mmCIF file of C-alpha atoms in Angstrom:
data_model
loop_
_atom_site.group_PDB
_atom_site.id
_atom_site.type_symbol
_atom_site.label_atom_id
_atom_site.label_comp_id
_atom_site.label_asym_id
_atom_site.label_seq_id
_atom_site.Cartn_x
_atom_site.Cartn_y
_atom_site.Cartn_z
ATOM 1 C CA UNK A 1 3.868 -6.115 26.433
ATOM 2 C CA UNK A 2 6.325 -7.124 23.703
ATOM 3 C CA UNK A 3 4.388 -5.113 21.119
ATOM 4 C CA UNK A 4 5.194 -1.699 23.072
ATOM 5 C CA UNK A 5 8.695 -2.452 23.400
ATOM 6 C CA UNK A 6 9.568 -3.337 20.342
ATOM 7 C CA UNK A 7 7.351 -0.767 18.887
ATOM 8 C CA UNK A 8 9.715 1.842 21.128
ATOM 9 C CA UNK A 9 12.470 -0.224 19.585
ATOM 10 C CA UNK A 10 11.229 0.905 15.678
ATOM 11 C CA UNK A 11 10.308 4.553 16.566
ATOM 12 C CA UNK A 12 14.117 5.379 17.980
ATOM 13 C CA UNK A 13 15.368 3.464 14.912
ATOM 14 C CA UNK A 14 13.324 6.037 12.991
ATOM 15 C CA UNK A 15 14.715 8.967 14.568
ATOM 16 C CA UNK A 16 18.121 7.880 14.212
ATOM 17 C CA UNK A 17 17.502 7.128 10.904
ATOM 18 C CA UNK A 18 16.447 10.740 10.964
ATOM 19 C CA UNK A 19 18.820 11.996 12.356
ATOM 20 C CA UNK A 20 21.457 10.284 9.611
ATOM 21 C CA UNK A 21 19.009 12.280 6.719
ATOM 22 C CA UNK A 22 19.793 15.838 8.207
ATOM 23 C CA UNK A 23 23.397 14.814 8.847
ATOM 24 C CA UNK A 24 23.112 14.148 5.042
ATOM 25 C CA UNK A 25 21.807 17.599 4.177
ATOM 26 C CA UNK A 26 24.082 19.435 6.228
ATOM 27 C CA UNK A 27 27.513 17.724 5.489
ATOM 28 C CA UNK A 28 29.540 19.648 2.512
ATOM 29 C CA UNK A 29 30.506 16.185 1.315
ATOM 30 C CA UNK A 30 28.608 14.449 -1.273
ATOM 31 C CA UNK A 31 28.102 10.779 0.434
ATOM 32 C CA UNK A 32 26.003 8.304 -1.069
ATOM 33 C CA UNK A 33 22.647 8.414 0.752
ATOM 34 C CA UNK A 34 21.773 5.171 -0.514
ATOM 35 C CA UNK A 35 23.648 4.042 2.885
ATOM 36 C CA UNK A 36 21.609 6.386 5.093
ATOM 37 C CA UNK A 37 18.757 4.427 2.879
ATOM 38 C CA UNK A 38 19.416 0.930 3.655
ATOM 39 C CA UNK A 39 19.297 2.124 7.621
ATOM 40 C CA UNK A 40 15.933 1.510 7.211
ATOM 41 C CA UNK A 41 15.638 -1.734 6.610
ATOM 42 C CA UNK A 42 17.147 -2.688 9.907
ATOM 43 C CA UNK A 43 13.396 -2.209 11.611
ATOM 44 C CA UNK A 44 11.104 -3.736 9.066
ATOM 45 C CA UNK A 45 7.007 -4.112 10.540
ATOM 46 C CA UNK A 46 6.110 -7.698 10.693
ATOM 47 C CA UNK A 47 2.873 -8.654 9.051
ATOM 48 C CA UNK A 48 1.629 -9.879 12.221
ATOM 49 C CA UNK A 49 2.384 -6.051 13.920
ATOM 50 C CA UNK A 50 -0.997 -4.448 14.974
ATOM 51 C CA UNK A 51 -2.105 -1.769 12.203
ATOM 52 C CA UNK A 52 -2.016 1.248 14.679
ATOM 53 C CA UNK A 53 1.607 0.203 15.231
ATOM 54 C CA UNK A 54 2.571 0.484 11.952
ATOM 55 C CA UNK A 55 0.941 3.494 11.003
ATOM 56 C CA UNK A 56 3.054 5.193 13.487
ATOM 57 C CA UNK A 57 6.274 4.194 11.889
ATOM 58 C CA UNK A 58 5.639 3.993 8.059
ATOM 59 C CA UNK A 59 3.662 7.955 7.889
ATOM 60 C CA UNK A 60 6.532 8.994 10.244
ATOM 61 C CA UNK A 61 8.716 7.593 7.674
ATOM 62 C CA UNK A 62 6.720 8.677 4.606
ATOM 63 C CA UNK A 63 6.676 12.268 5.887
ATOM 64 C CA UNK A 64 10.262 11.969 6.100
ATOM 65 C CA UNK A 65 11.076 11.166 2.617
ATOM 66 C CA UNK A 66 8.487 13.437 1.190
ATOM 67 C CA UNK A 67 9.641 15.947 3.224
ATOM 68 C CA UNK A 68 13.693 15.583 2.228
ATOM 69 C CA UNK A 69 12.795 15.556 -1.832
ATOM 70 C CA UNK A 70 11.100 18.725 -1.619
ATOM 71 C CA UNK A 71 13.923 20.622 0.404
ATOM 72 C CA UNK A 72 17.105 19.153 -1.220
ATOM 73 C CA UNK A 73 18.003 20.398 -5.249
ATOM 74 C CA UNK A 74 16.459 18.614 -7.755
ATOM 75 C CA UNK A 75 20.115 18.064 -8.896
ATOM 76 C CA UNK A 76 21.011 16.456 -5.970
ATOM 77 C CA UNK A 77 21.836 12.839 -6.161
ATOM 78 C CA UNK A 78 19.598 11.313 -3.567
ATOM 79 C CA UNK A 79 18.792 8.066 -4.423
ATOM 80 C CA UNK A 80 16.058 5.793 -5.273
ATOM 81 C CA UNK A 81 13.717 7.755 -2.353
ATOM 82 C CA UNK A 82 10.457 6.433 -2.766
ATOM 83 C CA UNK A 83 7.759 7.807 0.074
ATOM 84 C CA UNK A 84 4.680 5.989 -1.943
ATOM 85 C CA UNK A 85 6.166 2.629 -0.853
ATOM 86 C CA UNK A 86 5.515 3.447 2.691
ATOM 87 C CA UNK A 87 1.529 3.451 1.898
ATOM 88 C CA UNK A 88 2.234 0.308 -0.312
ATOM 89 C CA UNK A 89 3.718 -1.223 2.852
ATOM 90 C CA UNK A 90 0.705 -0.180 5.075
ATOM 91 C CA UNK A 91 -1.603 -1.215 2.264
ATOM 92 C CA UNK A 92 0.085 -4.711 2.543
ATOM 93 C CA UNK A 93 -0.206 -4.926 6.377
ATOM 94 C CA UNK A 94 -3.802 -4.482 6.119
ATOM 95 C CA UNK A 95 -4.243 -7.266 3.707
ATOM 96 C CA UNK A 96 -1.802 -9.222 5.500
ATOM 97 C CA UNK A 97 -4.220 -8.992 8.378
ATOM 98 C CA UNK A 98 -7.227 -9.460 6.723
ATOM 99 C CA UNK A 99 -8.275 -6.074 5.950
ATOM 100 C CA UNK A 100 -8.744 -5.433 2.129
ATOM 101 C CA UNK A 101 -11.162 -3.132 2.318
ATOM 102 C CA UNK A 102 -8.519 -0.953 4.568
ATOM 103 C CA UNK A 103 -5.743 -1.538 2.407
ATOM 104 C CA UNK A 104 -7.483 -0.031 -0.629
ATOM 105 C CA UNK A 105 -8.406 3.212 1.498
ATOM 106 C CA UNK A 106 -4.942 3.240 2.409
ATOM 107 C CA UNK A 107 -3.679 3.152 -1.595
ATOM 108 C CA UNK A 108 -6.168 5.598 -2.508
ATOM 109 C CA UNK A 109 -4.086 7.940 -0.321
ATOM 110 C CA UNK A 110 -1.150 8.200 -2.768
ATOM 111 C CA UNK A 111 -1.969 10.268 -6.399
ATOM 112 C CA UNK A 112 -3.006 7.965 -8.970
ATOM 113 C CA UNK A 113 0.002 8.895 -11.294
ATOM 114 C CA UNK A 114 3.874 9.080 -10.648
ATOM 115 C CA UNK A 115 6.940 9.560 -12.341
ATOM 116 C CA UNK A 116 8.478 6.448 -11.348
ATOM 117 C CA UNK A 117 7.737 3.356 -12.863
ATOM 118 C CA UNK A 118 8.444 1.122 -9.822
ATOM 119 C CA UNK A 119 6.154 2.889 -7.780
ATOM 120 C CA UNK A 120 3.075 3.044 -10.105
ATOM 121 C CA UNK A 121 4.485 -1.072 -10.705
ATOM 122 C CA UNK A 122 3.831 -1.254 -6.521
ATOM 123 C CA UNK A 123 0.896 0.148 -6.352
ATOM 124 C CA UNK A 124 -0.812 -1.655 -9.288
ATOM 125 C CA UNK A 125 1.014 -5.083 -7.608
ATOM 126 C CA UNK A 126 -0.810 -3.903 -4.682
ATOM 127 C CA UNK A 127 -4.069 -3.283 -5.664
ATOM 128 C CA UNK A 128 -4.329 -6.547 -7.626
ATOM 129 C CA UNK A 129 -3.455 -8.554 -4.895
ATOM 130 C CA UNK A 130 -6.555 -6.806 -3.030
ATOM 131 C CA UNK A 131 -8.824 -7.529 -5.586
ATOM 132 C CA UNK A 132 -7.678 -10.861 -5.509
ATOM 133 C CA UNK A 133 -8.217 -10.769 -1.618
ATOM 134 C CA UNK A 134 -11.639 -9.565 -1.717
ATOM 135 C CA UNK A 135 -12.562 -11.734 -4.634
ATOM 136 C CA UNK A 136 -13.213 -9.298 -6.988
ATOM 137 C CA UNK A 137 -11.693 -10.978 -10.373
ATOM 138 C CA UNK A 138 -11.902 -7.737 -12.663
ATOM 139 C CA UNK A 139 -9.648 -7.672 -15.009
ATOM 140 C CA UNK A 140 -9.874 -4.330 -16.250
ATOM 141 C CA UNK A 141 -7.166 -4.098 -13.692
ATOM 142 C CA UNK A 142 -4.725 -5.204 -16.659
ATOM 143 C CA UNK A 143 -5.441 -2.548 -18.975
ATOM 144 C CA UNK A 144 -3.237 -0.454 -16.421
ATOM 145 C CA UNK A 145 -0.086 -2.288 -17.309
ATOM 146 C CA UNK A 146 -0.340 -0.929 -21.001
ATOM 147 C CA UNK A 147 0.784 2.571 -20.189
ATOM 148 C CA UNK A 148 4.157 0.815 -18.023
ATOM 149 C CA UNK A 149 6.988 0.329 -20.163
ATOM 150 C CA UNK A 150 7.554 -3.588 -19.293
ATOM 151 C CA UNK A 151 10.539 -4.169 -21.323
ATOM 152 C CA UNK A 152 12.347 -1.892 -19.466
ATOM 153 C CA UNK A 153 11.440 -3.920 -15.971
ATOM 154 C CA UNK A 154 13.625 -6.215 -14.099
ATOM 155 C CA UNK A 155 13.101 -10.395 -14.616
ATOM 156 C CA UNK A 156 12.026 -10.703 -10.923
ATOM 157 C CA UNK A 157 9.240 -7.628 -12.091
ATOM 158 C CA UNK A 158 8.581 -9.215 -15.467
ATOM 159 C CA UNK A 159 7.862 -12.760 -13.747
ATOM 160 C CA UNK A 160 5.692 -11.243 -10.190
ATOM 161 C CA UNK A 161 3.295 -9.572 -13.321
ATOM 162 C CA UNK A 162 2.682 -13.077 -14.662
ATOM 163 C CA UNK A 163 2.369 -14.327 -11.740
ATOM 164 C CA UNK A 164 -0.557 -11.822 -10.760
ATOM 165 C CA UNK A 165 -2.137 -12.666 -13.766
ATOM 166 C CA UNK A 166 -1.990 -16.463 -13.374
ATOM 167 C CA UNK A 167 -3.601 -15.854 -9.921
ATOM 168 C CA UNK A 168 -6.629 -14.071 -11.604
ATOM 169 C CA UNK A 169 -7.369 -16.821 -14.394
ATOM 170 C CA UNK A 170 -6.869 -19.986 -11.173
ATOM 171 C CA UNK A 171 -9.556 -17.528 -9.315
ATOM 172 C CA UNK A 172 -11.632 -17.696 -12.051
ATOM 173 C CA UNK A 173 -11.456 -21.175 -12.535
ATOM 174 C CA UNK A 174 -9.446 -21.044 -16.148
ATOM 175 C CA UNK A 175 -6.640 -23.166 -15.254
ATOM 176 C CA UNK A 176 -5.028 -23.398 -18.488
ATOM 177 C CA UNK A 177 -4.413 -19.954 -18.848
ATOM 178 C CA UNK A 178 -3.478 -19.671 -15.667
ATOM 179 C CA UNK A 179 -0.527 -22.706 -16.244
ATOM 180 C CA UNK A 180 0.714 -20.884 -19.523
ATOM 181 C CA UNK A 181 0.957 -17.453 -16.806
ATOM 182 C CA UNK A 182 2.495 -19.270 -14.451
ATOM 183 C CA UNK A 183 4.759 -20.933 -16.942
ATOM 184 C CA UNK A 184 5.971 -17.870 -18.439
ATOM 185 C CA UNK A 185 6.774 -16.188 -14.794
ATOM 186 C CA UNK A 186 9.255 -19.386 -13.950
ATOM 187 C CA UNK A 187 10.027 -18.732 -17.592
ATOM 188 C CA UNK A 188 11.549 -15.500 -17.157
ATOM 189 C CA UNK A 189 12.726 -15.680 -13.258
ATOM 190 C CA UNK A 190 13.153 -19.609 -11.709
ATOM 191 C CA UNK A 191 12.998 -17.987 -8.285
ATOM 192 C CA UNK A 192 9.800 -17.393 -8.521
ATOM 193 C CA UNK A 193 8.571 -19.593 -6.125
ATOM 194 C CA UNK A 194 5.155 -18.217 -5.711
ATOM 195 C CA UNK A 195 4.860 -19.535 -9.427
ATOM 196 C CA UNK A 196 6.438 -22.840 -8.850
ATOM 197 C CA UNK A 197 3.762 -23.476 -5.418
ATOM 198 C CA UNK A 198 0.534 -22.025 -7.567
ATOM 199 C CA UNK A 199 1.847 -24.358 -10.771
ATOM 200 C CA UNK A 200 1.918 -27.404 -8.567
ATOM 201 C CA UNK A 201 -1.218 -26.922 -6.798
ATOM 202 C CA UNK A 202 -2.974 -27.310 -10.342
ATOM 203 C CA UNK A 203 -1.027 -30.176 -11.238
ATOM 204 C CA UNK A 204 -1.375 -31.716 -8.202
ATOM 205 C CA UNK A 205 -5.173 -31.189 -7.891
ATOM 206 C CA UNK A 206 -5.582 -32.855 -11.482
ATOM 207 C CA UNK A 207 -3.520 -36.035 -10.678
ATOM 208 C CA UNK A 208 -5.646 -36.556 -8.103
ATOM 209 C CA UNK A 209 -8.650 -36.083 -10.065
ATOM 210 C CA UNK A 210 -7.364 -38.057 -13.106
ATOM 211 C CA UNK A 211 -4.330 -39.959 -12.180
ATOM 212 C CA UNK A 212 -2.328 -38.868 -14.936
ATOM 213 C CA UNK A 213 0.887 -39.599 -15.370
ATOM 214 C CA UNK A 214 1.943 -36.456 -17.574
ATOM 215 C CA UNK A 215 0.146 -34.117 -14.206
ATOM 216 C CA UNK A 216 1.967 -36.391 -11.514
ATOM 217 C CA UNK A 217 5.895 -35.320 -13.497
ATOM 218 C CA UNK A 218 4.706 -31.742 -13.575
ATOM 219 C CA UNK A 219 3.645 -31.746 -9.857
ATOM 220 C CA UNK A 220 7.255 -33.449 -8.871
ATOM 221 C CA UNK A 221 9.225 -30.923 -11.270
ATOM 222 C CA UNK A 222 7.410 -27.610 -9.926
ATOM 223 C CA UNK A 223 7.982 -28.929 -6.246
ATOM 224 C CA UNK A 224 11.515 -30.077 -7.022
ATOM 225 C CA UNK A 225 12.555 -26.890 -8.788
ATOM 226 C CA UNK A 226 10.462 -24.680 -5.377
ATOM 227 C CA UNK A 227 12.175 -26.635 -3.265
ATOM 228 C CA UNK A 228 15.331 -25.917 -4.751
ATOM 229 C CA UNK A 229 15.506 -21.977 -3.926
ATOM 230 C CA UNK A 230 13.052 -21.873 -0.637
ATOM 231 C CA UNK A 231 13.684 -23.354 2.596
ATOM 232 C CA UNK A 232 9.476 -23.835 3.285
ATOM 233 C CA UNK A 233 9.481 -27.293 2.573
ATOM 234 C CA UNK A 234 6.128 -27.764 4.372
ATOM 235 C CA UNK A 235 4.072 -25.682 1.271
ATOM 236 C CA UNK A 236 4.816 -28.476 -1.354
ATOM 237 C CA UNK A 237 6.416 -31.520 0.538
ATOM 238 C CA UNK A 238 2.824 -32.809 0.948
ATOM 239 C CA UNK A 239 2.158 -33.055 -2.173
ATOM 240 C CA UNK A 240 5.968 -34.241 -3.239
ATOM 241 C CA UNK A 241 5.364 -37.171 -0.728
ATOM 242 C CA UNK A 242 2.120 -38.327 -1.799
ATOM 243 C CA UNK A 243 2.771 -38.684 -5.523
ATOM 244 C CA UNK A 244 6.560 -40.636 -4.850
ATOM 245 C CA UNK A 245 4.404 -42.893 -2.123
ATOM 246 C CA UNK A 246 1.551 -43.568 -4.103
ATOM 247 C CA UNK A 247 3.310 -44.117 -8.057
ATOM 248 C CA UNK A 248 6.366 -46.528 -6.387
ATOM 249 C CA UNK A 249 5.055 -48.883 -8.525
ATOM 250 C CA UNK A 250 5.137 -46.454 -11.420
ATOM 251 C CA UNK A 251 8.445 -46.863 -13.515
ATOM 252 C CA UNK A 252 7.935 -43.617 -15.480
ATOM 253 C CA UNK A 253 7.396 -41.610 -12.361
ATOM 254 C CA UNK A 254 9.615 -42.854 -10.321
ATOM 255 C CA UNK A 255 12.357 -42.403 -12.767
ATOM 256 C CA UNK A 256 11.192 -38.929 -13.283
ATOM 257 C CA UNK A 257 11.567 -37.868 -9.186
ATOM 258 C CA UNK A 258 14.818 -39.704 -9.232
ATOM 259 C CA UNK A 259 15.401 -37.010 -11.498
ATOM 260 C CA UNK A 260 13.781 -33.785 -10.267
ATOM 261 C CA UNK A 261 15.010 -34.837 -6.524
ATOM 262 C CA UNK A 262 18.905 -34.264 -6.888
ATOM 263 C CA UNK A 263 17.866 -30.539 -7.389
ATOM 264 C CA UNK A 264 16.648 -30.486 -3.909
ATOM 265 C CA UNK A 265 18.800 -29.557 -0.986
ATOM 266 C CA UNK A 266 20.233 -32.137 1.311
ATOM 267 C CA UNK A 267 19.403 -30.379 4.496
ATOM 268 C CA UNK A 268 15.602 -30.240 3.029
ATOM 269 C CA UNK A 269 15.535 -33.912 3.831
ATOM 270 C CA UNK A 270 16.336 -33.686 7.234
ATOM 271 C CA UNK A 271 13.247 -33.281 8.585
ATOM 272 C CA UNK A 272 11.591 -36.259 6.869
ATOM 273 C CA UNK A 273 13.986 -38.705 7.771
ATOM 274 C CA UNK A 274 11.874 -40.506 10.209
ATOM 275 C CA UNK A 275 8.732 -40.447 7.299
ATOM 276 C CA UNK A 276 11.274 -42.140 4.813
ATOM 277 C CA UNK A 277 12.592 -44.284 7.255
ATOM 278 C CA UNK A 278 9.053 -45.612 8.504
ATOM 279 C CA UNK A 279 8.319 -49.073 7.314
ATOM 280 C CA UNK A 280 9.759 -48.300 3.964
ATOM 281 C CA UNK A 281 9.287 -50.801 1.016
ATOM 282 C CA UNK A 282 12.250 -51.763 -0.895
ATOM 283 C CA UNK A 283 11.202 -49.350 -3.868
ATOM 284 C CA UNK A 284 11.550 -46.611 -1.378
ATOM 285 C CA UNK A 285 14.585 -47.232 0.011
ATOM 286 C CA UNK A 286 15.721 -47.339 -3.793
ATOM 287 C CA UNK A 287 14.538 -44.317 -4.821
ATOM 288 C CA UNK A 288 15.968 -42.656 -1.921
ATOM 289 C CA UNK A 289 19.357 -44.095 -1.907
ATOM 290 C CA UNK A 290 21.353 -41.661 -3.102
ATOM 291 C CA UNK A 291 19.812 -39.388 -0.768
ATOM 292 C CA UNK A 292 20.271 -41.651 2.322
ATOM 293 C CA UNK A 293 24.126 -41.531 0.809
ATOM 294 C CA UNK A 294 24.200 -38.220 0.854
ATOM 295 C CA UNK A 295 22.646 -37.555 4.165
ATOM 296 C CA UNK A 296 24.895 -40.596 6.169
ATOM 297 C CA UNK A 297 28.047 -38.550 4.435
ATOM 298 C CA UNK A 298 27.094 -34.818 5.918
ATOM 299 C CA UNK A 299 25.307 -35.782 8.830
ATOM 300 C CA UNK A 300 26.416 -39.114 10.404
ATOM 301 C CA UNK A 301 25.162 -38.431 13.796
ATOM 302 C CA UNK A 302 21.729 -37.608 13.120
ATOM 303 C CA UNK A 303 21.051 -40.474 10.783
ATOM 304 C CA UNK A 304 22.765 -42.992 13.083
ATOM 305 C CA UNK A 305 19.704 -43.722 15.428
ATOM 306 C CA UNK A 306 17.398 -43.787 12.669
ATOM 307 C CA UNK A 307 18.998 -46.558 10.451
ATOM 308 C CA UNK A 308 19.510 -47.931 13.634
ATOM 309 C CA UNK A 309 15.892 -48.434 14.678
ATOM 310 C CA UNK A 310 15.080 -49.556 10.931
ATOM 311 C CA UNK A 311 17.862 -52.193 11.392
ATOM 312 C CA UNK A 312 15.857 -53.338 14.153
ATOM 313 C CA UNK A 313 12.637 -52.997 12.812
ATOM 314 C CA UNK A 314 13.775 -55.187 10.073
ATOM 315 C CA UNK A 315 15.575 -58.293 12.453
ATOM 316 C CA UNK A 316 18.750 -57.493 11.183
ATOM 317 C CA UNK A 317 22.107 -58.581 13.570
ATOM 318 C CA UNK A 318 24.388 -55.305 14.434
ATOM 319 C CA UNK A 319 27.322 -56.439 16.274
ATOM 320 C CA UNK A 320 28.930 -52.853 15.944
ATOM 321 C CA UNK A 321 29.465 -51.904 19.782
ATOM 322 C CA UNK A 322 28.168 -48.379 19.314
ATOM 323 C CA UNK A 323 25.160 -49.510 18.108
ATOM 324 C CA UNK A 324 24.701 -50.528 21.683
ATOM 325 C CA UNK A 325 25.528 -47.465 23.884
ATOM 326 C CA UNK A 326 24.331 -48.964 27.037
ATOM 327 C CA UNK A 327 26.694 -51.897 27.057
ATOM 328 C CA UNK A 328 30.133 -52.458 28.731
ATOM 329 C CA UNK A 329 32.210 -52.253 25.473
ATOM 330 C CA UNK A 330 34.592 -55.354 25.511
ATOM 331 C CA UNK A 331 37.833 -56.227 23.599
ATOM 332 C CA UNK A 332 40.379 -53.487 23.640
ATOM 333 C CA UNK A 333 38.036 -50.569 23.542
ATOM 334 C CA UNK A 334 36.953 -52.303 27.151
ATOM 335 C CA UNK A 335 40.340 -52.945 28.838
ATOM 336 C CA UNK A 336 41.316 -49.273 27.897
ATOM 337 C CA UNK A 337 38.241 -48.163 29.888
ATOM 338 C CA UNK A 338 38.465 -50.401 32.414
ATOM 339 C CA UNK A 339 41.969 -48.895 32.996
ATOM 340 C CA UNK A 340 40.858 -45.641 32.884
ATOM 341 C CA UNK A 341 38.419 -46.094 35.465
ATOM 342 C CA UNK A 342 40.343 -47.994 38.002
ATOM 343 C CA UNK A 343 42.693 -44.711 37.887
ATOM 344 C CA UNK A 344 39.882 -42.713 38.333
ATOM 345 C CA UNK A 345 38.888 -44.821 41.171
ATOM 346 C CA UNK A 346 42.511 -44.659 42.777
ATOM 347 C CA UNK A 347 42.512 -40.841 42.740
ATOM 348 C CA UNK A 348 38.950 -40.133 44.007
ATOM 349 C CA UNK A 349 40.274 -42.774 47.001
ATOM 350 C CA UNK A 350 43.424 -41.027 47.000
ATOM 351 C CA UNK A 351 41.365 -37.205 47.267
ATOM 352 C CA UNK A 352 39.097 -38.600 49.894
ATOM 353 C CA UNK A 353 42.045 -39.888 52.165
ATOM 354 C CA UNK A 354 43.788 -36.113 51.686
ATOM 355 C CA UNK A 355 40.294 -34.446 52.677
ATOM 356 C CA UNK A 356 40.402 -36.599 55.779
ATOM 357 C CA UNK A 357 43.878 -35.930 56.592
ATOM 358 C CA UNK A 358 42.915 -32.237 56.611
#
């Protein structure tokens, strides 16, 4: 039910967007149409978005584009336009949703040259991630990259080619290689947290094959340094956990995440308070100390109950009266209630007398 509505939803931004294009074309002023551009990322196709849904929108919007270039001059200025992405994008669905052997058919639409870099850099993305899908490690799939002109790519495009490439050596089992890939995509773009999560699987899988020290560090600095850009904590935080839990007694590691941890968010925490707070030993309660700080300072109310119940846990006295909600609060905090309440009292008795009187 939700699918057809907010399928309607996408097809009338299309036609606006549309609509905007001709406007364009028409108008005797020479606007930017990288702002008619942008329209369209209002309505972008989830990954979960049935296939037949998206085909409507993306060849409608393919058709479009392709159809604009060829009627407006050449010496135009219209843009970054790129209609090949729209294929790239259903490509992407497919093998969002499983479908690999789709995706290709759907890149083996598009011509197998173009003049733009970025889109013959989209398409080759593309098509390596489906041979990755479908298992099929070939790389002959590199030799393509030698007629791109790299340095002239962006950091982010630099780093996501590494990053392929690291993929393809883990697949195939050659780790190392795959590190030094990895290494060099954080190397040349620290966002790239696909990097970071691939770089501390590894490390993390050795540590827990070997228990070495030098893999445990490297597993805490690629989670620390993910962590530090993306909000899906859930991806690495496993891992994170289970090293700090298990090296406590570990000087050299726990010195080390006491370290790589004030690059994390605060907020990040917040979701693992009651894990850090449950039965803690003292070592823990150490190491995280500057992060309880931290956390108590920005968000008193929701670390109250939980230092609370630890308090407890632990058979430690808390005379403060709000640690004790349910109570009658005595001293002078008490008398000024009581005296508000007795006023209350007097004017609900005073209201009920009126309301007979009527």
């Amino acid at each position: 039910h939700y699918d057809s509505i907010l399928h309607l939803a996408n097809q009338l931004n299309e036609l606006a967007v549309s609509a905007q294009f001709v406007q364009w074309r028409l108008s005797s002023k020479e606007t930017d149409i990288s702002v008619v551009i942008k329209t369209f990322s209002d309505c972008l196709m989830n990954p979960w978005d049935p296939l037949s849904l998206c085909e409507d929108i993306l060849i409608w919007r393919y058709n479009l584009l392709t159809e604009f270039i060829r009627k407006i001059p050449a010496e135009a200025p219209h843009g970054n336009l790129t209609p090949s992405l729209c294929y790239v994008m259903l490509a992407r669905a497919a093998r969002y949703q499983g479908l690999p052997d789709i995706a290709q058919e759907y890149l083996n639409m598009l011509p197998t040259d173009s003049p733009s870099l970025l889109e013959n850099l989209d398409k080759w993305k593309e098509r390596a991630n489906i041979l990755l899908d479908m298992n099929c490690c070939d790389a002959s799939v590199f030799a393509e990259l030698e007629r791109f002109q790299l340095d002239s790519l962006k950091e982010p495009q630099k780093s996501s080619i590494h990053y392929i490439k690291g993929v393809f050596f883990q697949k195939e089992q050659k780790l190392d290689d795959a590190i030094t890939c990895f290494n060099r995509a954080v190397q040349v773009d620290l966002k790239n947290t696909k990097a970071w999560e691939a770089w501390a699987t590894i490390s993390y899988s050795r540590w827990c094959e070997r228990g070495e020290v030098a893999e445990a560090k490297q597993c805490v600095n690629c989670c620390a340094n993910y962590l530090a850009v993306n909000v899906d904590v859930y991806k690495v935080m496993p891992k994170l956990f289970h090293i700090i839990l298990t090296c406590l007694d570990n000087q050299v590691i726990t010195t080390h995440v006491a370290t790589a941890i004030k690059r994390i968010p605060i907020n990040v925490w917040l979701a693992f308070i009651p894990f850090i707070l449950s039965y803690p030993k003292e070592a823990q309660i150490i190491l995280f100390q500057n992060v309880l700080k931290d956390l108590i300072g920005k968000y008193p109310q929701v670390m109250f109950y939980p230092l609370h119940s630890l308090c407890l846990l632990q058979g430690m006295p808390c005379e403060s009266t709000y640690a004790k909600p349910t109570t009658l609060y005595s001293g002078t905090i008490g008398n000024v209630v009581g005296v508000i309440g007795v006023s209350m009292n007097r004017r609900v008795r005073n209201v009920f007398v009126l309301l007979i009187g009527l």
